Amino acid sequence: MTSPRAVVAGASGFLGPPLIADLTSRGYEVAVLGRRGPDARWTQPERVRALVDGADLLVNLAGRSVGCRYTDRNRDEIYASRVDTTQALHGAVAAAADPPRLWLNASTATIYRHATDRPQTEEDGELGSGFSVDVARAWEHAFISGGLPRTRRVAMRMAIVLGNGPALQMLARAARFGLGGAQLDGRWFPHRRYRGIGPDATPAAPPHGATHGEQKFSWIHVDDLVAAVAFLDEHDELSGPVNLAAPGTSTNVELMRELRRAVHAPFGLPAPRWLLEPGMLVLRQESELVLKSRWAVPEKLLDAGFTFRWPELPAAVADLVGR
């Protein structure tokens, strides 16, 4: 009997290897689509369509890293790398004689507004504004638009994934060098890097004001993300946006405290915004990563019976930094 085929697009990041390993262990024959293939490249539309046609499962993780300064060039690349690839896959699925049973497309929990007052669920979450939100809106629109009646679609609104990736590495490195205090929002010079993008661009989100390190930090352990993908594969009742975030939402203060503990740092200097911004400029990063209050909760997953192995931050950070 032929093994079902899973097509994974954009597998070159740190999420690709564990996801492919899990799919293989669950009996899939995995084909990889990306800039360098190996099974098909984005510049080969005929091969992309042939790969998608007859696949049982399609997982799209494609998208340029947001770990950069939002220059005009980087903004355009971040937007296009998500929207254009999703549109290409949409066309391939629509043209397929035997389309995938399930299409899981990456999205982001950053689509929600800066929230300190209440959690954001798939049902009643409020979308924000500005560059990152506009990217997410256009990404999901490209994914969900148009009728694909034979393919179940899930937009995976991922919180910050904790694993062998850039976010955890950068913050753990700061903690090791004594800079593991909270990141404190405050007044800063105006700029246009967070302005909206795309045909329906929205204004940049208004200043958040002082959060004293209490901005929410939504996250998910990489092991739970891989397990959630398997869960979504098996639960036909789940479709549309699904928050992939641990139920134990933390704060920035708590995150940095757990990182200090994990790296055995005796102290951590806090970073008020006047100090944080020059540091981010040197690192070629944006302060939005640590200053925006992300409070996404996994209502759909919990209601469907998904069990998180790593529901709380302290154990998750200790496990990952210990690795």
JSON list of N, CA, C and O in Angstrom, two decimals, residues 5-7 49 51-59 89 92-104 148-153:
[
{"chain": "A", "resi": 5, "resn": "ARG", "atom": "N", "xyz": [1.01, 11.05, 1.01]},
{"chain": "A", "resi": 5, "resn": "ARG", "atom": "CA", "xyz": [2.05, 12.06, 0.81]},
{"chain": "A", "resi": 5, "resn": "ARG", "atom": "C", "xyz": [1.69, 13.35, 1.55]},
{"chain": "A", "resi": 5, "resn": "ARG", "atom": "O", "xyz": [0.57, 13.84, 1.45]},
{"chain": "A", "resi": 6, "resn": "ALA", "atom": "N", "xyz": [2.67, 13.86, 2.27]},
{"chain": "A", "resi": 6, "resn": "ALA", "atom": "CA", "xyz": [2.56, 15.18, 2.88]},
{"chain": "A", "resi": 6, "resn": "ALA", "atom": "C", "xyz": [3.54, 16.11, 2.18]},
{"chain": "A", "resi": 6, "resn": "ALA", "atom": "O", "xyz": [4.71, 15.78, 2.01]},
{"chain": "A", "resi": 7, "resn": "VAL", "atom": "N", "xyz": [3.06, 17.26, 1.78]},
{"chain": "A", "resi": 7, "resn": "VAL", "atom": "CA", "xyz": [3.91, 18.27, 1.17]},
{"chain": "A", "resi": 7, "resn": "VAL", "atom": "C", "xyz": [4.14, 19.37, 2.21]},
{"chain": "A", "resi": 7, "resn": "VAL", "atom": "O", "xyz": [3.18, 19.94, 2.75]},
{"chain": "A", "resi": 49, "resn": "ARG", "atom": "N", "xyz": [2.43, 22.26, -8.84]},
{"chain": "A", "resi": 49, "resn": "ARG", "atom": "CA", "xyz": [1.09, 21.70, -9.03]},
{"chain": "A", "resi": 49, "resn": "ARG", "atom": "C", "xyz": [1.12, 20.18, -9.04]},
{"chain": "A", "resi": 49, "resn": "ARG", "atom": "O", "xyz": [0.22, 19.54, -8.48]},
{"chain": "A", "resi": 51, "resn": "LEU", "atom": "N", "xyz": [3.20, 18.28, -7.47]},
{"chain": "A", "resi": 51, "resn": "LEU", "atom": "CA", "xyz": [3.48, 17.81, -6.11]},
{"chain": "A", "resi": 51, "resn": "LEU", "atom": "C", "xyz": [2.23, 17.88, -5.24]},
{"chain": "A", "resi": 51, "resn": "LEU", "atom": "O", "xyz": [1.95, 16.97, -4.45]},
{"chain": "A", "resi": 52, "resn": "VAL", "atom": "N", "xyz": [1.45, 18.94, -5.40]},
{"chain": "A", "resi": 52, "resn": "VAL", "atom": "CA", "xyz": [0.25, 19.13, -4.59]},
{"chain": "A", "resi": 52, "resn": "VAL", "atom": "C", "xyz": [-0.86, 18.17, -5.01]},
{"chain": "A", "resi": 52, "resn": "VAL", "atom": "O", "xyz": [-1.60, 17.64, -4.17]},
{"chain": "A", "resi": 53, "resn": "ASP", "atom": "N", "xyz": [-0.98, 17.93, -6.30]},
{"chain": "A", "resi": 53, "resn": "ASP", "atom": "CA", "xyz": [-2.03, 17.04, -6.81]},
{"chain": "A", "resi": 53, "resn": "ASP", "atom": "C", "xyz": [-1.77, 15.62, -6.31]},
{"chain": "A", "resi": 53, "resn": "ASP", "atom": "O", "xyz": [-0.73, 15.03, -6.58]},
{"chain": "A", "resi": 54, "resn": "GLY", "atom": "N", "xyz": [-2.72, 15.08, -5.57]},
{"chain": "A", "resi": 54, "resn": "GLY", "atom": "CA", "xyz": [-2.58, 13.73, -5.04]},
{"chain": "A", "resi": 54, "resn": "GLY", "atom": "C", "xyz": [-2.02, 13.67, -3.64]},
{"chain": "A", "resi": 54, "resn": "GLY", "atom": "O", "xyz": [-1.98, 12.60, -3.02]},
{"chain": "A", "resi": 55, "resn": "ALA", "atom": "N", "xyz": [-1.57, 14.82, -3.11]},
{"chain": "A", "resi": 55, "resn": "ALA", "atom": "CA", "xyz": [-1.08, 14.84, -1.72]},
{"chain": "A", "resi": 55, "resn": "ALA", "atom": "C", "xyz": [-2.26, 14.71, -0.77]},
{"chain": "A", "resi": 55, "resn": "ALA", "atom": "O", "xyz": [-3.37, 15.18, -1.04]},
{"chain": "A", "resi": 56, "resn": "ASP", "atom": "N", "xyz": [-2.02, 14.07, 0.36]},
{"chain": "A", "resi": 56, "resn": "ASP", "atom": "CA", "xyz": [-3.05, 13.94, 1.39]},
{"chain": "A", "resi": 56, "resn": "ASP", "atom": "C", "xyz": [-3.07, 15.15, 2.31]},
{"chain": "A", "resi": 56, "resn": "ASP", "atom": "O", "xyz": [-4.12, 15.59, 2.76]},
{"chain": "A", "resi": 57, "resn": "LEU", "atom": "N", "xyz": [-1.88, 15.69, 2.57]},
{"chain": "A", "resi": 57, "resn": "LEU", "atom": "CA", "xyz": [-1.72, 16.78, 3.54]},
{"chain": "A", "resi": 57, "resn": "LEU", "atom": "C", "xyz": [-0.77, 17.82, 2.96]},
{"chain": "A", "resi": 57, "resn": "LEU", "atom": "O", "xyz": [0.28, 17.48, 2.40]},
{"chain": "A", "resi": 58, "resn": "LEU", "atom": "N", "xyz": [-1.12, 19.09, 3.11]},
{"chain": "A", "resi": 58, "resn": "LEU", "atom": "CA", "xyz": [-0.27, 20.21, 2.69]},
{"chain": "A", "resi": 58, "resn": "LEU", "atom": "C", "xyz": [-0.04, 21.10, 3.90]},
{"chain": "A", "resi": 58, "resn": "LEU", "atom": "O", "xyz": [-0.99, 21.53, 4.57]},
{"chain": "A", "resi": 59, "resn": "VAL", "atom": "N", "xyz": [1.23, 21.34, 4.22]},
{"chain": "A", "resi": 59, "resn": "VAL", "atom": "CA", "xyz": [1.60, 22.22, 5.34]},
{"chain": "A", "resi": 59, "resn": "VAL", "atom": "C", "xyz": [2.49, 23.33, 4.79]},
{"chain": "A", "resi": 59, "resn": "VAL", "atom": "O", "xyz": [3.54, 23.05, 4.22]},
{"chain": "A", "resi": 89, "resn": "LEU", "atom": "N", "xyz": [0.14, 28.27, -3.78]},
{"chain": "A", "resi": 89, "resn": "LEU", "atom": "CA", "xyz": [-0.40, 27.00, -3.31]},
{"chain": "A", "resi": 89, "resn": "LEU", "atom": "C", "xyz": [-1.92, 26.94, -3.50]},
{"chain": "A", "resi": 89, "resn": "LEU", "atom": "O", "xyz": [-2.47, 25.89, -3.84]},
{"chain": "A", "resi": 92, "resn": "ALA", "atom": "N", "xyz": [-2.53, 25.93, -6.94]},
{"chain": "A", "resi": 92, "resn": "ALA", "atom": "CA", "xyz": [-2.22, 24.51, -7.15]},
{"chain": "A", "resi": 92, "resn": "ALA", "atom": "C", "xyz": [-3.31, 23.61, -6.59]},
{"chain": "A", "resi": 92, "resn": "ALA", "atom": "O", "xyz": [-3.68, 22.61, -7.21]},
{"chain": "A", "resi": 93, "resn": "VAL", "atom": "N", "xyz": [-3.84, 23.97, -5.42]},
{"chain": "A", "resi": 93, "resn": "VAL", "atom": "CA", "xyz": [-4.91, 23.16, -4.82]},
{"chain": "A", "resi": 93, "resn": "VAL", "atom": "C", "xyz": [-6.18, 23.26, -5.67]},
{"chain": "A", "resi": 93, "resn": "VAL", "atom": "O", "xyz": [-6.86, 22.27, -5.93]},
{"chain": "A", "resi": 94, "resn": "ALA", "atom": "N", "xyz": [-6.49, 24.48, -6.14]},
{"chain": "A", "resi": 94, "resn": "ALA", "atom": "CA", "xyz": [-7.70, 24.67, -6.95]},
{"chain": "A", "resi": 94, "resn": "ALA", "atom": "C", "xyz": [-7.62, 23.90, -8.27]},
{"chain": "A", "resi": 94, "resn": "ALA", "atom": "O", "xyz": [-8.65, 23.42, -8.78]},
{"chain": "A", "resi": 95, "resn": "ALA", "atom": "N", "xyz": [-6.41, 23.77, -8.82]},
{"chain": "A", "resi": 95, "resn": "ALA", "atom": "CA", "xyz": [-6.25, 23.09, -10.11]},
{"chain": "A", "resi": 95, "resn": "ALA", "atom": "C", "xyz": [-6.10, 21.59, -9.98]},
{"chain": "A", "resi": 95, "resn": "ALA", "atom": "O", "xyz": [-6.14, 20.87, -11.00]},
{"chain": "A", "resi": 96, "resn": "ALA", "atom": "N", "xyz": [-5.96, 21.07, -8.78]},
{"chain": "A", "resi": 96, "resn": "ALA", "atom": "CA", "xyz": [-5.66, 19.65, -8.58]},
{"chain": "A", "resi": 96, "resn": "ALA", "atom": "C", "xyz": [-6.88, 18.77, -8.88]},
{"chain": "A", "resi": 96, "resn": "ALA", "atom": "O", "xyz": [-8.00, 19.07, -8.45]},
{"chain": "A", "resi": 97, "resn": "ALA", "atom": "N", "xyz": [-6.64, 17.68, -9.59]},
{"chain": "A", "resi": 97, "resn": "ALA", "atom": "CA", "xyz": [-7.70, 16.69, -9.80]},
{"chain": "A", "resi": 97, "resn": "ALA", "atom": "C", "xyz": [-7.99, 15.94, -8.51]},
{"chain": "A", "resi": 97, "resn": "ALA", "atom": "O", "xyz": [-9.12, 15.54, -8.25]},
{"chain": "A", "resi": 98, "resn": "ASP", "atom": "N", "xyz": [-6.94, 15.76, -7.69]},
{"chain": "A", "resi": 98, "resn": "ASP", "atom": "CA", "xyz": [-7.07, 15.08, -6.41]},
{"chain": "A", "resi": 98, "resn": "ASP", "atom": "C", "xyz": [-6.43, 15.96, -5.34]},
{"chain": "A", "resi": 98, "resn": "ASP", "atom": "O", "xyz": [-5.28, 15.76, -4.95]},
{"chain": "A", "resi": 99, "resn": "PRO", "atom": "N", "xyz": [-7.16, 16.98, -4.87]},
{"chain": "A", "resi": 99, "resn": "PRO", "atom": "CA", "xyz": [-6.56, 17.96, -3.97]},
{"chain": "A", "resi": 99, "resn": "PRO", "atom": "C", "xyz": [-6.31, 17.40, -2.57]},
{"chain": "A", "resi": 99, "resn": "PRO", "atom": "O", "xyz": [-6.89, 16.37, -2.19]},
{"chain": "A", "resi": 100, "resn": "PRO", "atom": "N", "xyz": [-5.46, 18.05, -1.80]},
{"chain": "A", "resi": 100, "resn": "PRO", "atom": "CA", "xyz": [-5.19, 17.58, -0.43]},
{"chain": "A", "resi": 100, "resn": "PRO", "atom": "C", "xyz": [-6.46, 17.57, 0.42]},
{"chain": "A", "resi": 100, "resn": "PRO", "atom": "O", "xyz": [-7.33, 18.43, 0.29]},
{"chain": "A", "resi": 101, "resn": "ARG", "atom": "N", "xyz": [-6.52, 16.58, 1.28]},
{"chain": "A", "resi": 101, "resn": "ARG", "atom": "CA", "xyz": [-7.62, 16.48, 2.24]},
{"chain": "A", "resi": 101, "resn": "ARG", "atom": "C", "xyz": [-7.58, 17.64, 3.24]},
{"chain": "A", "resi": 101, "resn": "ARG", "atom": "O", "xyz": [-8.62, 18.15, 3.67]},
{"chain": "A", "resi": 102, "resn": "LEU", "atom": "N", "xyz": [-6.35, 18.04, 3.61]},
{"chain": "A", "resi": 102, "resn": "LEU", "atom": "CA", "xyz": [-6.15, 19.06, 4.64]},
{"chain": "A", "resi": 102, "resn": "LEU", "atom": "C", "xyz": [-5.01, 19.98, 4.23]},
{"chain": "A", "resi": 102, "resn": "LEU", "atom": "O", "xyz": [-3.96, 19.51, 3.80]},
{"chain": "A", "resi": 103, "resn": "TRP", "atom": "N", "xyz": [-5.22, 21.28, 4.42]},
{"chain": "A", "resi": 103, "resn": "TRP", "atom": "CA", "xyz": [-4.17, 22.27, 4.19]},
{"chain": "A", "resi": 103, "resn": "TRP", "atom": "C", "xyz": [-4.00, 23.08, 5.47]},
{"chain": "A", "resi": 103, "resn": "TRP", "atom": "O", "xyz": [-4.93, 23.78, 5.90]},
{"chain": "A", "resi": 104, "resn": "LEU", "atom": "N", "xyz": [-2.83, 22.96, 6.08]},
{"chain": "A", "resi": 104, "resn": "LEU", "atom": "CA", "xyz": [-2.47, 23.74, 7.26]},
{"chain": "A", "resi": 104, "resn": "LEU", "atom": "C", "xyz": [-1.53, 24.85, 6.82]},
{"chain": "A", "resi": 104, "resn": "LEU", "atom": "O", "xyz": [-0.45, 24.58, 6.30]},
{"chain": "A", "resi": 148, "resn": "LEU", "atom": "N", "xyz": [-12.59, 26.00, -2.02]},
{"chain": "A", "resi": 148, "resn": "LEU", "atom": "CA", "xyz": [-11.86, 24.73, -2.17]},
{"chain": "A", "resi": 148, "resn": "LEU", "atom": "C", "xyz": [-12.64, 23.68, -1.40]},
{"chain": "A", "resi": 148, "resn": "LEU", "atom": "O", "xyz": [-12.24, 23.25, -0.32]},
{"chain": "A", "resi": 149, "resn": "PRO", "atom": "N", "xyz": [-13.78, 23.25, -1.93]},
{"chain": "A", "resi": 149, "resn": "PRO", "atom": "CA", "xyz": [-14.73, 22.44, -1.16]},
{"chain": "A", "resi": 149, "resn": "PRO", "atom": "C", "xyz": [-14.19, 21.08, -0.71]},
{"chain": "A", "resi": 149, "resn": "PRO", "atom": "O", "xyz": [-14.71, 20.50, 0.24]},
{"chain": "A", "resi": 150, "resn": "ARG", "atom": "N", "xyz": [-13.14, 20.58, -1.36]},
{"chain": "A", "resi": 150, "resn": "ARG", "atom": "CA", "xyz": [-12.64, 19.24, -1.00]},
{"chain": "A", "resi": 150, "resn": "ARG", "atom": "C", "xyz": [-11.43, 19.31, -0.07]},
{"chain": "A", "resi": 150, "resn": "ARG", "atom": "O", "xyz": [-10.86, 18.27, 0.26]},
{"chain": "A", "resi": 151, "resn": "THR", "atom": "N", "xyz": [-11.07, 20.50, 0.37]},
{"chain": "A", "resi": 151, "resn": "THR", "atom": "CA", "xyz": [-9.89, 20.66, 1.21]},
{"chain": "A", "resi": 151, "resn": "THR", "atom": "C", "xyz": [-10.26, 21.43, 2.48]},
{"chain": "A", "resi": 151, "resn": "THR", "atom": "O", "xyz": [-10.72, 22.57, 2.41]},
{"chain": "A", "resi": 152, "resn": "ARG", "atom": "N", "xyz": [-10.06, 20.78, 3.62]},
{"chain": "A", "resi": 152, "resn": "ARG", "atom": "CA", "xyz": [-10.24, 21.47, 4.90]},
{"chain": "A", "resi": 152, "resn": "ARG", "atom": "C", "xyz": [-9.04, 22.38, 5.14]},
{"chain": "A", "resi": 152, "resn": "ARG", "atom": "O", "xyz": [-7.91, 21.97, 4.93]},
{"chain": "A", "resi": 153, "resn": "ARG", "atom": "N", "xyz": [-9.30, 23.60, 5.57]},
{"chain": "A", "resi": 153, "resn": "ARG", "atom": "CA", "xyz": [-8.22, 24.57, 5.74]},
{"chain": "A", "resi": 153, "resn": "ARG", "atom": "C", "xyz": [-8.16, 25.08, 7.18]},
{"chain": "A", "resi": 153, "resn": "ARG", "atom": "O", "xyz": [-9.20, 25.44, 7.75]}
]
